[in-house]
Amino acid sequence: MSLRLSTVILPYLRWHEGGRSTWTRAEQLGFHTAYTYDHLSWRTFRDGPWFGAIPTLTAAAAVTDRLRLGTLVTSPNFRHPVTLAKELISLDDVSAGRVSLGIGAGGTGFDATALGQEPWTPRERADRLAEFVPLLDRLLTEDSVSYEGDHYSAHEARNIPGCVQRPRLPFAVAATGPRGLRLAARYGQAWVTTGDPKLYESGTPEQSVQAIRGQLEKLTDACAEIGRDVQELDKVLLTGFTPDRGRPLESLDAFVDFAGRHRELGFTEIVVHSPIADSVFAADQKVFEQIAMEAPAQLR
């Protein structure tokens, strides 16, 4: 299977001042999917422009034809399954069935406190995700849903006509812990990782590969527990958070080497960030475009 190449476009540009052209250029470059972060603000971008994920993806759907669109990732930090489902069904309709939902447990960043609550503990985040994903699955596949849980409720929530994609749009579950991996195995059409965050500062690329291999083994075990073939899931690597950092985007050869090592592990999709000057995602735009246009052929 050919390795798919996708990109992340952070929603920091005004639509008519570079936002629109960045999304249309992603389609021109042949990326499989263009994702965006689903945050209220994010790290060093907190004090600058930052736009909402769903409206941005809806606008992108209106100016593209082939490019798949998605979030990397949505989380329960400020989302509720009932309202999110309605927005996703609408987005799937506008895009004619080109939406994938990256979904994870969230973290302790700005989103965790923006609604006035204290940050949830890792256990609380896992508890909420364990309710969020199954309920969202039902909301996207059933016309009417009622549910009473510990964290989320739905009362005769209507979602007619449902998704264009049947039985629903795909879930790409970001997880490395046992509970999240079980959710990926049961509900995911794809699994997402950024590697092992403990290795980002002082680890080596070789250690990262070993850590990711261990994650894949745990995913395989989680699938085996429910009788599912792990090969049914796409495996997605969101780059920029391993010890390699931005080095894979320094040249075409560097990227092909990096992507090839991860394809050997079983990854089916590599996601790179669209360059942003003066940020952790700074990269040469010409090299980025060369990678987009030439790397897939070398990775078949």
Coordinates of C-alpha atoms in Angstrom, one line a residue:
M1 CA 0.0 0.0 0.0
S2 CA 1.3 3.5 -0.9
L3 CA 2.0 5.8 2.1
R4 CA -0.4 8.7 2.1
L5 CA 0.9 12.2 2.8
S6 CA -1.3 14.7 4.6
T7 CA -0.9 18.1 6.2
V8 CA -2.1 20.2 9.1
I9 CA -3.1 23.8 8.5
L10 CA -3.3 25.8 11.8
P11 CA -6.3 28.2 11.8
Y12 CA -4.3 31.4 12.5
L13 CA -4.7 33.2 9.2
R14 CA -7.7 35.4 8.3
W15 CA -9.6 33.6 5.5
H16 CA -9.1 36.4 3.0
E17 CA -5.5 37.1 4.1
G18 CA -3.9 33.7 3.4
G19 CA -6.3 31.2 4.9
R20 CA -8.2 30.3 1.8
S21 CA -5.1 30.1 -0.4
T22 CA -3.4 27.8 2.0
W23 CA -6.2 25.3 1.9
T24 CA -6.6 25.5 -1.9
R25 CA -2.9 25.1 -2.3
A26 CA -3.0 21.9 -0.2
E27 CA -5.4 20.4 -2.7
Q28 CA -3.2 21.5 -5.6
L29 CA -0.2 19.9 -4.0
G30 CA -2.0 16.6 -3.9
F31 CA -2.2 16.0 -0.1
H32 CA -4.6 13.2 0.9
T33 CA -6.1 15.1 3.8
A34 CA -5.7 18.6 5.3
Y35 CA -6.4 18.7 9.0
T36 CA -6.6 21.5 11.5
Y37 CA -6.3 21.7 15.2
D38 CA -9.5 21.9 17.2
H39 CA -8.5 24.2 20.0
L40 CA -9.7 27.5 21.4
S41 CA -6.1 28.6 21.4
W42 CA -2.8 26.8 21.3
R43 CA 0.6 27.4 23.0
T44 CA 2.6 30.2 21.5
F45 CA -0.3 31.2 19.2
R46 CA -2.5 32.1 22.2
D47 CA -2.1 35.9 22.0
G48 CA -2.6 36.1 18.2
P49 CA -5.4 35.2 15.8
W50 CA -6.9 31.8 16.1
F51 CA -10.1 30.7 14.4
G52 CA -12.6 27.9 15.0
A53 CA -12.0 24.5 13.5
I54 CA -15.5 23.6 12.2
P55 CA -16.2 26.9 10.5
T56 CA -12.7 26.8 9.0
L57 CA -13.2 23.3 7.7
T58 CA -16.6 24.3 6.3
A59 CA -15.0 27.2 4.4
A60 CA -12.3 24.8 3.2
A61 CA -14.9 22.4 2.0
A62 CA -16.5 25.1 -0.1
V63 CA -13.3 25.9 -2.0
T64 CA -11.9 22.4 -2.6
D65 CA -13.2 19.4 -4.4
R66 CA -11.0 16.3 -3.7
L67 CA -9.1 17.1 -0.5
R68 CA -10.2 15.2 2.6
L69 CA -10.7 17.4 5.6
G70 CA -10.5 16.7 9.3
T71 CA -9.5 17.6 12.9
L72 CA -6.3 16.5 14.7
V73 CA -7.8 16.4 17.1
T74 CA -11.1 17.2 18.7
S75 CA -11.4 16.5 22.4
P76 CA -14.0 16.6 25.2
N77 CA -12.2 19.6 26.7
F78 CA -14.8 22.0 25.4
R79 CA -17.0 19.8 23.1
H80 CA -20.2 18.0 23.8
P81 CA -21.2 15.0 21.7
V82 CA -24.7 16.3 20.9
T83 CA -23.7 19.6 19.5
L84 CA -20.5 18.3 17.9
A85 CA -22.5 15.6 16.0
K86 CA -24.8 18.2 14.5
E87 CA -21.9 20.2 13.3
L88 CA -20.1 17.2 11.9
I89 CA -23.2 16.0 10.0
S90 CA -23.5 19.5 8.5
L91 CA -19.8 19.6 7.6
D92 CA -20.0 16.1 6.0
D93 CA -22.9 17.3 3.9
V94 CA -21.2 20.5 2.8
S95 CA -18.1 18.6 1.8
A96 CA -19.9 15.8 0.1
G97 CA -18.5 13.2 2.4
R98 CA -14.9 14.3 2.7
V99 CA -14.6 14.6 6.5
S100 CA -12.6 12.6 9.0
L101 CA -12.7 13.2 12.8
G102 CA -9.5 13.0 14.7
I103 CA -10.5 12.6 18.4
G104 CA -8.6 12.3 21.6
A105 CA -8.8 12.8 25.4
G106 CA -7.4 16.4 25.4
G107 CA -4.7 17.7 27.7
T108 CA -4.0 20.4 30.3
G109 CA -3.6 23.4 27.9
F110 CA -5.7 26.5 27.6
D111 CA -8.7 24.5 26.4
A112 CA -8.8 22.7 29.7
T113 CA -9.7 25.8 31.7
A114 CA -11.4 28.1 29.2
L115 CA -14.9 27.2 30.3
G116 CA -14.0 28.0 33.9
Q117 CA -13.4 24.5 35.2
E118 CA -10.3 23.1 36.8
P119 CA -8.1 20.9 34.5
W120 CA -9.3 17.3 34.5
T121 CA -6.9 14.6 35.7
P122 CA -5.6 12.0 33.3
R123 CA -8.2 9.6 34.7
E124 CA -11.0 12.1 34.3
R125 CA -10.0 12.8 30.7
A126 CA -10.0 9.0 30.0
D127 CA -13.3 8.6 31.7
R128 CA -14.9 11.3 29.6
L129 CA -13.4 10.1 26.4
A130 CA -14.7 6.6 27.2
E131 CA -18.3 8.1 27.2
F132 CA -17.7 10.7 24.5
V133 CA -16.7 8.3 21.7
P134 CA -19.5 5.7 22.0
L135 CA -22.1 8.4 22.4
L136 CA -20.8 10.3 19.3
D137 CA -20.8 7.1 17.4
R138 CA -24.5 6.6 18.2
L139 CA -25.4 10.2 17.4
L140 CA -23.8 10.0 14.0
T141 CA -25.5 6.7 13.1
E142 CA -28.9 6.8 14.7
D143 CA -31.8 9.2 13.9
S144 CA -32.7 9.8 17.5
V145 CA -30.6 9.2 20.6
S146 CA -31.3 9.3 24.3
Y147 CA -28.6 8.6 26.8
E148 CA -27.8 9.3 30.5
G149 CA -24.2 8.9 31.5
D150 CA -21.8 10.1 34.2
H151 CA -20.6 13.0 32.1
Y152 CA -22.8 13.4 29.1
S153 CA -26.5 13.2 28.4
A154 CA -28.7 13.2 25.3
H155 CA -32.5 13.5 25.2
E156 CA -34.1 12.5 21.9
A157 CA -31.3 14.2 20.0
R158 CA -32.2 14.1 16.4
N159 CA -29.6 13.8 13.7
I160 CA -31.5 13.4 10.4
P161 CA -30.4 12.8 7.7
G162 CA -27.1 11.5 9.2
C163 CA -23.7 11.5 7.5
V164 CA -23.1 11.4 3.8
Q165 CA -20.5 8.7 4.6
R166 CA -22.1 5.5 5.8
P167 CA -22.6 4.4 8.4
R168 CA -20.8 7.6 9.6
L169 CA -17.7 9.6 8.9
P170 CA -14.5 7.9 10.0
F171 CA -13.0 8.3 13.5
A172 CA -9.2 8.6 13.9
V173 CA -8.6 8.0 17.6
A174 CA -5.5 9.5 19.1
A175 CA -4.4 7.3 22.0
T176 CA -1.4 5.6 23.6
G177 CA -2.9 4.4 26.9
P178 CA -4.8 1.1 27.3
R179 CA -8.3 2.6 27.6
G180 CA -7.8 4.9 24.6
L181 CA -6.3 2.1 22.5
R182 CA -9.4 0.0 23.3
L183 CA -11.6 2.8 22.0
A184 CA -9.5 3.0 18.8
A185 CA -9.8 -0.7 18.3
R186 CA -13.6 -0.7 18.8
Y187 CA -14.6 2.6 17.2
G188 CA -11.7 3.8 15.1
Q189 CA -11.2 3.6 11.3
A190 CA -7.7 5.0 12.1
W191 CA -5.3 5.4 15.0
V192 CA -3.2 8.5 15.6
T193 CA 0.0 9.0 17.5
T194 CA 2.6 11.8 17.9
G195 CA 5.2 9.4 19.3
D196 CA 6.3 9.3 22.9
P197 CA 6.2 12.8 24.4
K198 CA 8.8 11.8 27.0
L199 CA 11.4 11.5 24.3
Y200 CA 10.8 14.8 22.6
E201 CA 13.4 16.8 24.6
S202 CA 16.3 14.3 25.1
G203 CA 15.4 11.1 23.2
T204 CA 16.8 9.9 19.9
P205 CA 15.0 9.1 16.6
E206 CA 16.0 5.5 17.2
Q207 CA 14.4 5.5 20.6
S208 CA 11.3 7.1 19.2
V209 CA 10.9 4.4 16.6
Q210 CA 11.2 1.7 19.3
A211 CA 8.6 3.5 21.5
I212 CA 6.2 3.8 18.5
R213 CA 6.7 0.1 17.7
G214 CA 5.6 -0.6 21.3
Q215 CA 2.5 1.5 20.8
L216 CA 1.6 -0.4 17.7
E217 CA 2.0 -3.7 19.5
K218 CA -0.4 -2.5 22.2
L219 CA -2.8 -1.5 19.5
T220 CA -2.6 -4.9 18.0
D221 CA -3.3 -6.5 21.4
A222 CA -6.3 -4.2 21.9
C223 CA -7.7 -5.3 18.5
A224 CA -7.1 -8.9 19.2
E225 CA -9.1 -8.6 22.5
I226 CA -12.2 -7.9 20.4
G227 CA -11.4 -10.1 17.5
R228 CA -10.6 -7.3 15.1
D229 CA -7.7 -7.4 12.6
V230 CA -5.4 -4.4 13.3
Q231 CA -4.8 -4.2 9.6
E232 CA -8.3 -2.8 9.3
L233 CA -7.1 0.4 11.0
D234 CA -5.1 3.1 9.2
K235 CA -2.1 4.2 11.3
V236 CA -1.5 7.9 11.3
L237 CA 1.7 9.7 12.5
L238 CA 1.4 13.4 13.2
T239 CA 4.9 14.7 12.9
G240 CA 6.7 17.5 14.7
F241 CA 6.6 15.9 18.2
T242 CA 9.2 13.2 17.9
P243 CA 12.9 13.9 18.6
D244 CA 13.3 14.4 14.8
R245 CA 11.3 17.6 15.2
G246 CA 11.5 19.6 12.0
R247 CA 14.4 17.8 10.4
P248 CA 12.2 15.6 8.1
L249 CA 11.2 18.9 6.3
E250 CA 14.8 20.0 5.7
S251 CA 15.0 18.2 2.4
L252 CA 13.2 15.7 0.2
D253 CA 15.7 13.0 1.0
A254 CA 15.4 13.6 4.8
F255 CA 11.6 13.3 4.6
V256 CA 11.7 10.1 2.4
D257 CA 14.1 8.5 4.9
F258 CA 12.0 9.5 7.9
A259 CA 8.7 8.4 6.3
G260 CA 10.2 5.2 5.0
R261 CA 11.3 4.2 8.5
H262 CA 7.8 4.7 9.8
R263 CA 6.1 3.0 6.9
E264 CA 8.1 -0.1 7.8
L265 CA 6.5 0.1 11.2
G266 CA 3.1 -0.1 9.5
F267 CA 2.0 3.5 9.2
T268 CA -0.3 4.3 6.3
E269 CA -0.4 8.1 6.6
I270 CA 2.2 10.7 7.6
V271 CA 1.0 14.2 8.5
V272 CA 3.3 17.3 8.2
H273 CA 2.5 20.8 9.3
S274 CA 2.1 23.5 6.8
P275 CA 5.1 25.9 7.4
I276 CA 4.6 28.8 9.7
A277 CA 7.5 31.3 9.9
D278 CA 8.9 32.2 13.3
S279 CA 7.3 29.2 15.0
V280 CA 8.0 25.6 16.0
F281 CA 6.6 24.7 12.6
A282 CA 9.0 27.0 10.5
A283 CA 10.2 25.3 7.3
D284 CA 11.2 26.2 3.8
Q285 CA 7.9 26.5 1.8
K286 CA 9.7 25.4 -1.4
V287 CA 11.0 22.3 0.2
F288 CA 7.6 21.6 1.8
E289 CA 6.0 21.8 -1.6
Q290 CA 8.7 19.6 -3.2
I291 CA 8.0 16.9 -0.5
A292 CA 4.3 17.1 -1.2
M293 CA 4.7 16.6 -4.9
E294 CA 7.6 14.2 -5.1
A295 CA 7.8 12.1 -1.9
P296 CA 4.6 10.0 -2.4
A297 CA 6.0 8.5 -5.6
Q298 CA 9.2 7.5 -3.8
L299 CA 7.2 5.9 -1.0
R300 CA 5.0 3.6 -3.0

